[in-house]
XYZ file of C-alpha atoms in Angstrom:
473
model
C 0.000 0.000 0.000
C 1.423 3.476 -0.870
C 2.718 5.433 2.167
C 0.079 8.172 1.989
C -2.711 5.563 2.005
C -1.084 3.801 4.901
C -1.176 7.034 6.893
C -4.892 7.431 6.278
C -5.411 3.836 7.392
C -3.484 4.564 10.590
C -5.861 7.293 11.762
C -6.968 6.673 15.375
C -10.346 4.910 15.575
C -11.653 7.643 17.873
C -10.968 10.276 15.200
C -12.582 8.121 12.511
C -15.720 7.797 14.653
C -15.899 11.588 15.062
C -15.645 11.968 11.280
C -18.229 9.247 10.726
C -20.712 11.019 12.987
C -20.813 13.901 10.474
C -21.376 11.790 7.364
C -24.705 10.911 5.770
C -25.518 7.256 5.111
C -24.090 7.127 1.597
C -20.755 8.632 2.562
C -20.657 6.694 5.828
C -20.978 3.413 3.921
C -18.347 4.614 1.438
C -15.953 5.437 4.278
C -16.370 1.918 5.653
C -15.312 0.587 2.233
C -12.077 2.581 2.117
C -9.970 -0.009 3.934
C -10.223 -2.708 6.573
C -9.004 -0.394 9.331
C -11.805 2.087 8.673
C -14.330 -0.721 8.452
C -13.243 -2.035 11.837
C -13.470 1.442 13.399
C -16.886 2.376 11.990
C -19.824 0.228 13.066
C -22.002 -1.162 10.243
C -25.136 0.972 9.691
C -27.377 -2.085 9.253
C -29.695 -3.202 10.675
C -31.781 -0.075 11.048
C -35.413 0.817 11.569
C -37.087 2.818 8.823
C -38.647 5.644 10.828
C -40.793 8.342 9.222
C -41.582 11.810 10.510
C -44.099 13.830 8.506
C -45.101 17.423 7.845
C -47.895 18.839 5.688
C -46.510 17.733 2.324
C -43.424 15.585 2.843
C -42.481 12.400 4.641
C -39.003 12.528 6.129
C -37.634 8.971 6.477
C -34.668 8.078 8.651
C -32.584 4.939 9.012
C -32.418 4.563 12.779
C -29.365 2.314 13.155
C -29.198 -0.128 16.060
C -25.431 -0.549 15.724
C -24.251 3.060 15.295
C -26.883 4.477 17.692
C -27.612 7.344 15.295
C -30.264 8.183 12.702
C -29.393 8.826 9.066
C -31.779 11.095 7.162
C -32.903 9.676 3.820
C -34.465 11.231 0.719
C -37.777 12.951 1.509
C -40.899 11.343 0.027
C -44.211 12.876 -1.011
C -46.798 12.592 1.763
C -49.298 9.843 1.016
C -46.757 7.255 -0.109
C -47.402 3.888 1.550
C -44.478 1.529 2.159
C -45.344 -2.010 1.035
C -41.876 -3.546 1.000
C -38.163 -3.107 1.671
C -35.073 -4.989 0.563
C -31.410 -4.356 -0.218
C -31.538 -0.628 0.479
C -34.656 -0.134 -1.687
C -38.280 0.555 -0.735
C -41.483 -0.415 -2.534
C -43.912 2.507 -2.283
C -47.449 3.160 -3.452
C -49.675 6.218 -3.458
C -52.452 4.525 -5.407
C -53.693 0.905 -5.503
C -52.426 0.582 -9.084
C -49.136 2.499 -8.951
C -45.919 1.144 -7.424
C -42.459 2.672 -7.311
C -39.144 1.176 -6.221
C -37.116 3.858 -4.452
C -33.530 3.929 -3.273
C -33.840 6.549 -0.492
C -30.065 6.871 -0.161
C -29.332 7.784 -3.779
C -32.747 9.346 -4.505
C -33.331 6.994 -7.461
C -36.804 5.663 -8.282
C -38.122 3.074 -10.739
C -41.748 3.236 -11.820
C -43.249 -0.243 -12.145
C -46.011 -1.008 -14.665
C -49.551 -0.463 -13.322
C -51.395 -3.237 -11.534
C -54.526 -3.453 -13.661
C -57.303 -5.857 -12.750
C -61.111 -6.130 -13.000
C -61.310 -4.277 -9.717
C -58.836 -2.482 -7.515
C -56.640 -4.917 -5.591
C -55.406 -4.183 -2.101
C -51.678 -4.956 -2.055
C -50.382 -5.680 1.438
C -46.736 -6.525 0.642
C -44.341 -6.373 -2.314
C -41.012 -8.192 -2.658
C -38.544 -7.747 -5.497
C -35.243 -8.929 -6.921
C -32.079 -7.221 -5.654
C -30.277 -4.505 -7.643
C -33.315 -3.393 -9.689
C -32.927 -1.219 -12.786
C -35.441 0.405 -15.106
C -34.788 -2.297 -17.689
C -34.204 -5.175 -15.270
C -36.540 -5.851 -12.368
C -38.882 -8.503 -11.011
C -41.449 -8.096 -8.238
C -44.241 -10.118 -6.661
C -47.075 -9.087 -4.353
C -49.941 -10.279 -2.195
C -53.217 -8.984 -3.649
C -56.301 -8.964 -1.438
C -56.377 -12.200 0.601
C -55.925 -14.980 -1.964
C -54.204 -13.700 -5.096
C -50.592 -13.436 -6.219
C -49.385 -10.847 -8.725
C -45.996 -10.432 -10.359
C -44.324 -8.164 -12.898
C -41.042 -8.239 -14.825
C -39.162 -5.692 -16.900
C -40.652 -5.162 -20.343
C -44.239 -5.935 -19.355
C -46.985 -3.304 -19.605
C -48.784 -4.377 -16.450
C -48.712 -6.868 -13.583
C -49.914 -10.419 -14.067
C -52.646 -11.247 -11.531
C -52.888 -15.002 -11.060
C -55.907 -17.133 -10.240
C -56.881 -17.349 -6.556
C -54.665 -19.538 -4.425
C -56.406 -22.646 -3.118
C -56.833 -21.956 0.589
C -58.645 -23.593 3.473
C -61.886 -21.968 4.570
C -61.107 -18.784 6.497
C -57.421 -18.756 5.492
C -55.630 -15.922 3.684
C -52.180 -14.950 2.420
C -50.216 -13.095 5.056
C -46.495 -12.916 4.126
C -44.130 -13.293 1.183
C -40.344 -13.541 0.738
C -38.193 -13.312 -2.382
C -35.388 -15.909 -2.636
C -32.138 -15.444 -4.542
C -32.964 -18.404 -6.771
C -35.947 -16.577 -8.290
C -38.517 -18.336 -6.134
C -41.164 -16.440 -4.186
C -42.587 -18.104 -1.075
C -46.082 -17.134 0.109
C -47.281 -17.909 3.624
C -50.898 -18.184 4.714
C -52.316 -17.256 8.088
C -52.847 -20.940 8.903
C -49.187 -21.701 8.128
C -49.309 -23.211 4.626
C -46.543 -22.244 2.171
C -47.044 -21.791 -1.583
C -44.167 -21.372 -4.053
C -43.982 -19.268 -7.236
C -40.985 -19.420 -9.575
C -40.656 -16.160 -11.481
C -39.417 -15.989 -15.093
C -35.668 -15.886 -15.499
C -34.236 -12.377 -15.613
C -32.218 -11.580 -18.731
C -31.518 -7.895 -18.154
C -28.289 -6.420 -16.945
C -27.498 -6.125 -13.247
C -26.246 -2.668 -12.292
C -23.382 -2.347 -9.850
C -25.046 0.535 -8.036
C -28.303 2.410 -7.848
C -27.124 5.296 -10.008
C -27.214 2.943 -13.010
C -30.939 2.520 -12.516
C -31.327 5.757 -14.429
C -32.009 9.395 -13.627
C -35.143 10.489 -11.793
C -35.768 13.588 -13.903
C -39.200 14.050 -15.470
C -40.724 10.782 -14.199
C -44.183 9.630 -15.280
C -45.048 9.292 -11.601
C -42.862 10.216 -8.687
C -42.787 9.720 -4.947
C -40.069 12.364 -4.788
C -42.016 15.121 -6.532
C -45.549 16.048 -5.345
C -48.329 15.618 -7.947
C -50.283 18.659 -9.061
C -53.635 19.388 -7.387
C -53.500 16.427 -5.030
C -54.297 16.530 -1.355
C -51.548 14.938 0.777
C -52.345 11.850 2.789
C -50.990 10.631 6.057
C -48.653 7.639 5.957
C -50.906 5.702 8.310
C -54.033 6.273 6.156
C -52.985 3.388 3.941
C -51.510 1.399 6.781
C -54.578 -0.681 7.711
C -54.953 -4.156 6.253
C -58.442 -5.365 5.271
C -60.223 -7.548 7.779
C -60.245 -11.285 7.125
C -62.668 -12.409 4.416
C -63.456 -8.828 3.458
C -62.545 -6.997 0.317
C -59.851 -4.323 0.321
C -60.796 -0.967 1.736
C -59.464 2.437 0.767
C -59.574 5.268 3.314
C -62.352 7.758 2.690
C -59.852 10.591 2.854
C -57.734 9.151 0.033
C -57.154 11.216 -3.076
C -56.359 8.595 -5.700
C -54.279 9.400 -8.751
C -55.833 8.377 -12.057
C -54.081 5.644 -14.021
C -55.332 5.080 -17.574
C -56.510 1.524 -18.280
C -56.494 0.725 -22.017
C -59.847 -0.720 -23.073
C -58.262 -3.214 -25.408
C -55.807 -4.578 -22.838
C -57.555 -4.404 -19.482
C -58.964 -7.935 -19.817
C -56.411 -9.457 -22.160
C -53.608 -11.892 -21.326
C -50.739 -10.471 -19.312
C -47.526 -9.572 -21.085
C -45.122 -11.093 -18.579
C -43.301 -14.327 -19.283
C -45.143 -17.227 -17.621
C -44.360 -17.948 -13.995
C -44.291 -21.509 -12.692
C -46.504 -22.400 -9.752
C -44.956 -25.198 -7.721
C -46.849 -27.432 -5.287
C -47.191 -26.098 -1.743
C -44.591 -27.444 0.661
C -47.244 -29.554 2.354
C -48.121 -31.315 -0.919
C -44.420 -31.668 -1.748
C -44.220 -33.856 1.333
C -47.127 -35.990 0.078
C -49.397 -34.292 2.580
C -52.534 -32.304 2.089
C -52.239 -29.217 4.248
C -53.611 -30.038 7.651
C -52.150 -28.492 10.830
C -52.543 -31.823 12.615
C -50.163 -33.542 10.177
C -47.908 -30.666 9.108
C -47.032 -29.168 12.525
C -45.609 -31.118 15.431
C -47.875 -31.109 18.514
C -48.840 -28.950 20.354
C -48.107 -26.422 17.601
C -50.802 -27.864 15.365
C -53.230 -26.371 17.914
C -51.201 -23.222 18.589
C -51.121 -22.374 14.863
C -54.736 -21.168 14.972
C -53.960 -18.660 17.749
C -50.855 -17.019 16.286
C -52.265 -14.595 13.758
C -48.987 -12.822 12.917
C -46.831 -15.131 10.787
C -43.704 -14.510 8.711
C -41.308 -16.511 6.550
C -37.517 -16.226 6.593
C -34.536 -18.190 5.291
C -31.557 -18.791 7.569
C -28.506 -20.866 6.644
C -30.399 -22.390 3.709
C -33.348 -23.556 5.829
C -36.848 -22.122 5.753
C -38.420 -20.920 8.996
C -41.818 -19.669 10.069
C -42.054 -17.017 12.780
C -45.347 -17.050 14.676
C -46.465 -14.356 17.104
C -49.530 -14.273 19.311
C -50.709 -10.752 18.478
C -53.734 -10.956 20.806
C -54.012 -11.482 24.557
C -52.557 -14.453 26.436
C -54.503 -17.668 25.853
C -54.546 -21.090 27.527
C -55.320 -23.858 25.044
C -56.791 -27.262 25.795
C -54.921 -29.814 23.704
C -56.742 -32.649 21.865
C -54.652 -35.328 23.574
C -55.149 -33.827 27.000
C -53.285 -31.170 28.909
C -52.995 -27.439 28.384
C -50.670 -25.029 26.601
C -50.385 -21.341 27.443
C -49.320 -18.785 24.830
C -48.473 -15.356 26.231
C -49.218 -12.054 24.539
C -46.590 -11.337 21.857
C -44.914 -14.681 22.522
C -42.972 -15.771 19.446
C -42.405 -19.282 18.146
C -39.846 -20.157 15.477
C -40.509 -23.292 13.435
C -38.040 -24.892 11.049
C -38.996 -26.777 7.913
C -37.716 -30.364 7.707
C -38.502 -31.581 4.156
C -38.005 -35.286 4.896
C -39.926 -35.436 8.150
C -43.536 -35.857 9.039
C -44.636 -33.539 10.606
C -42.388 -31.287 8.515
C -42.506 -28.184 10.779
C -41.213 -28.181 14.350
C -40.194 -25.526 16.864
C -36.529 -24.686 17.464
C -35.201 -23.019 20.590
C -31.794 -21.920 19.292
C -30.728 -20.244 16.040
C -27.002 -20.811 16.531
C -26.245 -17.151 17.148
C -28.360 -15.885 14.266
C -31.240 -13.446 14.645
C -34.267 -12.847 12.424
C -35.725 -9.512 11.296
C -39.339 -9.783 10.166
C -42.077 -7.385 9.146
C -42.920 -5.464 6.003
C -39.344 -5.951 4.776
C -38.133 -8.984 2.870
C -37.231 -10.937 6.012
C -33.562 -10.940 7.017
C -31.432 -13.383 8.979
C -27.949 -12.485 10.187
C -25.335 -13.725 12.598
C -25.704 -11.217 15.419
C -23.492 -12.424 18.258
C -20.541 -10.102 18.789
C -22.118 -7.252 16.776
C -22.483 -4.080 18.896
C -26.106 -3.251 19.638
C -27.436 -6.677 18.571
C -28.239 -9.949 20.309
C -28.068 -13.442 18.897
C -30.891 -16.025 19.028
C -33.520 -13.305 18.877
C -36.420 -12.287 16.661
C -36.599 -8.592 15.835
C -40.117 -7.457 14.995
C -42.238 -4.297 14.901
C -45.269 -3.728 17.074
C -45.629 -3.635 20.823
C -48.165 -1.627 22.773
C -47.349 1.436 20.690
C -48.034 -0.712 17.584
C -45.128 0.779 15.641
C -41.929 0.384 17.612
C -38.986 -1.922 17.150
C -39.100 -4.933 19.466
C -36.729 -7.822 20.156
C -37.849 -11.256 21.377
C -35.219 -13.271 23.228
C -35.735 -16.970 22.473
C -34.004 -18.004 25.717
C -35.981 -15.803 28.113
C -39.211 -15.879 26.070
C -39.717 -12.131 26.488
C -40.017 -9.158 24.135
C -38.453 -5.801 24.978
C -38.171 -2.531 23.013
C -35.099 -2.121 20.817
C -32.570 0.449 21.934
C -32.739 2.592 18.798
C -32.118 6.353 18.524
C -35.222 8.530 18.644
C -36.332 10.686 15.703
C -38.286 13.699 16.954
C -41.429 13.554 19.056
C -43.865 12.216 16.441
C -42.803 9.495 14.057
C -43.856 6.094 12.745
C -41.716 2.975 12.636
C -42.336 1.272 9.289
C -40.010 -1.694 8.773
C -36.446 -2.967 9.028
C -34.008 -1.338 6.637
C -30.826 -3.027 5.413
C -28.257 -2.056 2.820
C -27.525 -4.331 -0.106
C -25.797 -7.136 1.805
C -28.830 -7.463 4.080
C -30.872 -9.584 1.664
C -32.075 -12.501 3.693
C -34.304 -14.769 1.794
C -31.763 -16.780 -0.082
C -32.981 -20.275 -0.672
C -29.389 -21.482 -1.075
C -27.557 -19.889 1.809
C -29.572 -17.121 3.451
C -28.596 -14.394 5.843
C -25.956 -11.758 5.359
C -23.401 -12.887 2.802
C -20.510 -12.819 5.215
C -22.308 -14.664 7.995
C -23.322 -17.922 6.324
C -19.829 -19.456 6.303
C -18.089 -21.328 9.164
C -16.286 -18.078 9.900
C -19.559 -16.825 11.352
C -18.260 -17.899 14.744
C -15.197 -15.678 14.435
C -14.939 -12.460 16.452
C -16.691 -9.399 15.099
C -13.417 -7.605 14.327
C -12.356 -10.459 12.008
C -15.782 -10.532 10.361
C -15.397 -6.857 9.561
C -12.390 -7.647 7.356
C -14.490 -9.945 5.176
C -17.232 -7.348 4.656
C -14.999 -4.844 2.875
C -16.792 -2.822 0.195
C -20.093 -4.703 0.539
C -21.867 -1.703 2.049
C -21.300 0.115 -1.233
C -23.525 -2.323 -3.140
C -26.898 -0.842 -3.948
C -25.846 2.779 -3.358
């Protein structure tokens, strides 16, 4: 290394931290990629909570980092934009049931997706998408209403809305994750898993968000306010429809018109065909039935844990169940009782060759899971400042929108120690930079943490993560 670079690398860590405290998120991540010494001195900015403060016309999002104990201000968004997904430093936003935008709030780059056109307006509760999107290379999938799956790929003129998913009476789709192998896994409220394989992507893969294209003169923008539109509150669109009811739109909503061509509104979609694979229960020669799919007593508990999420960790698929209601004591079919406390969380691992194929685990081997509106993330957390291993990080609590952490050993949830952003704000989802993509069907978790070196000290792990924070910025 040249002498002048060596001198920069020899700066005292205390001085580097003082410099880092004055940098925004983009430059902070760039500084961490300068050399291994700087990376060791500056804590990683992920994971963070996406926290939004609002005024009359703009939403001011922040990345409230658990590791650096500071909040990074992101690109302001037009008031009324609803967050329906987050992955790899990008957000999926919507201000209208038919219009969706992928936004990189660090670089201020947005990608307008084709409109979601259907016979009637669909309520989209969550969107997942492929990493490193570009205007000519993207793929996304979504939960529509309670029983439909939609997807869209680059080059199509609109989303493809698929036939209703075959569900048990009273069941509905509740979560979705995008896997690195192009598969999309959909979870139902009863715990069944359906699989969709998206068409292969042939477009280029940009090295950073700037290659997604400029944001000037967009057809629709979440960065520039529309003309003659009344701003909405973020939480106006934040209510999911009740079970077995159609989607609802707040009465105060000012919807933006999206033209629907008469000759194409009912025609075949223009996306390449997606492949629907058998649900995991049928793949195990089982028709979905909690009594045969889940190990007891969780076959009974499954009906009382309404909040469910999917996540990959170390190549295995997990379900995360949370009792979002009050504490309940269940009488088991074979006798005995089982008590499930309020906000108690259960983590079940999928065992493809077993019957039952889902069973509870009590230890994640030092990993922790981050679930919510984001594409769920798993990462090795032991030894990382501000994080705890063998935990589930979720959003809710008595305030309904705060970061919480459930310790699998103690069985208790406590608020996350994250920096505050003003007096009035809303916690939306977990926010990770590019290396935080979790739902890899092949390895899962942060890239650097799925190898045997995951058990190494945090200072050694930092050497392996060089330059990865720059991806997606």
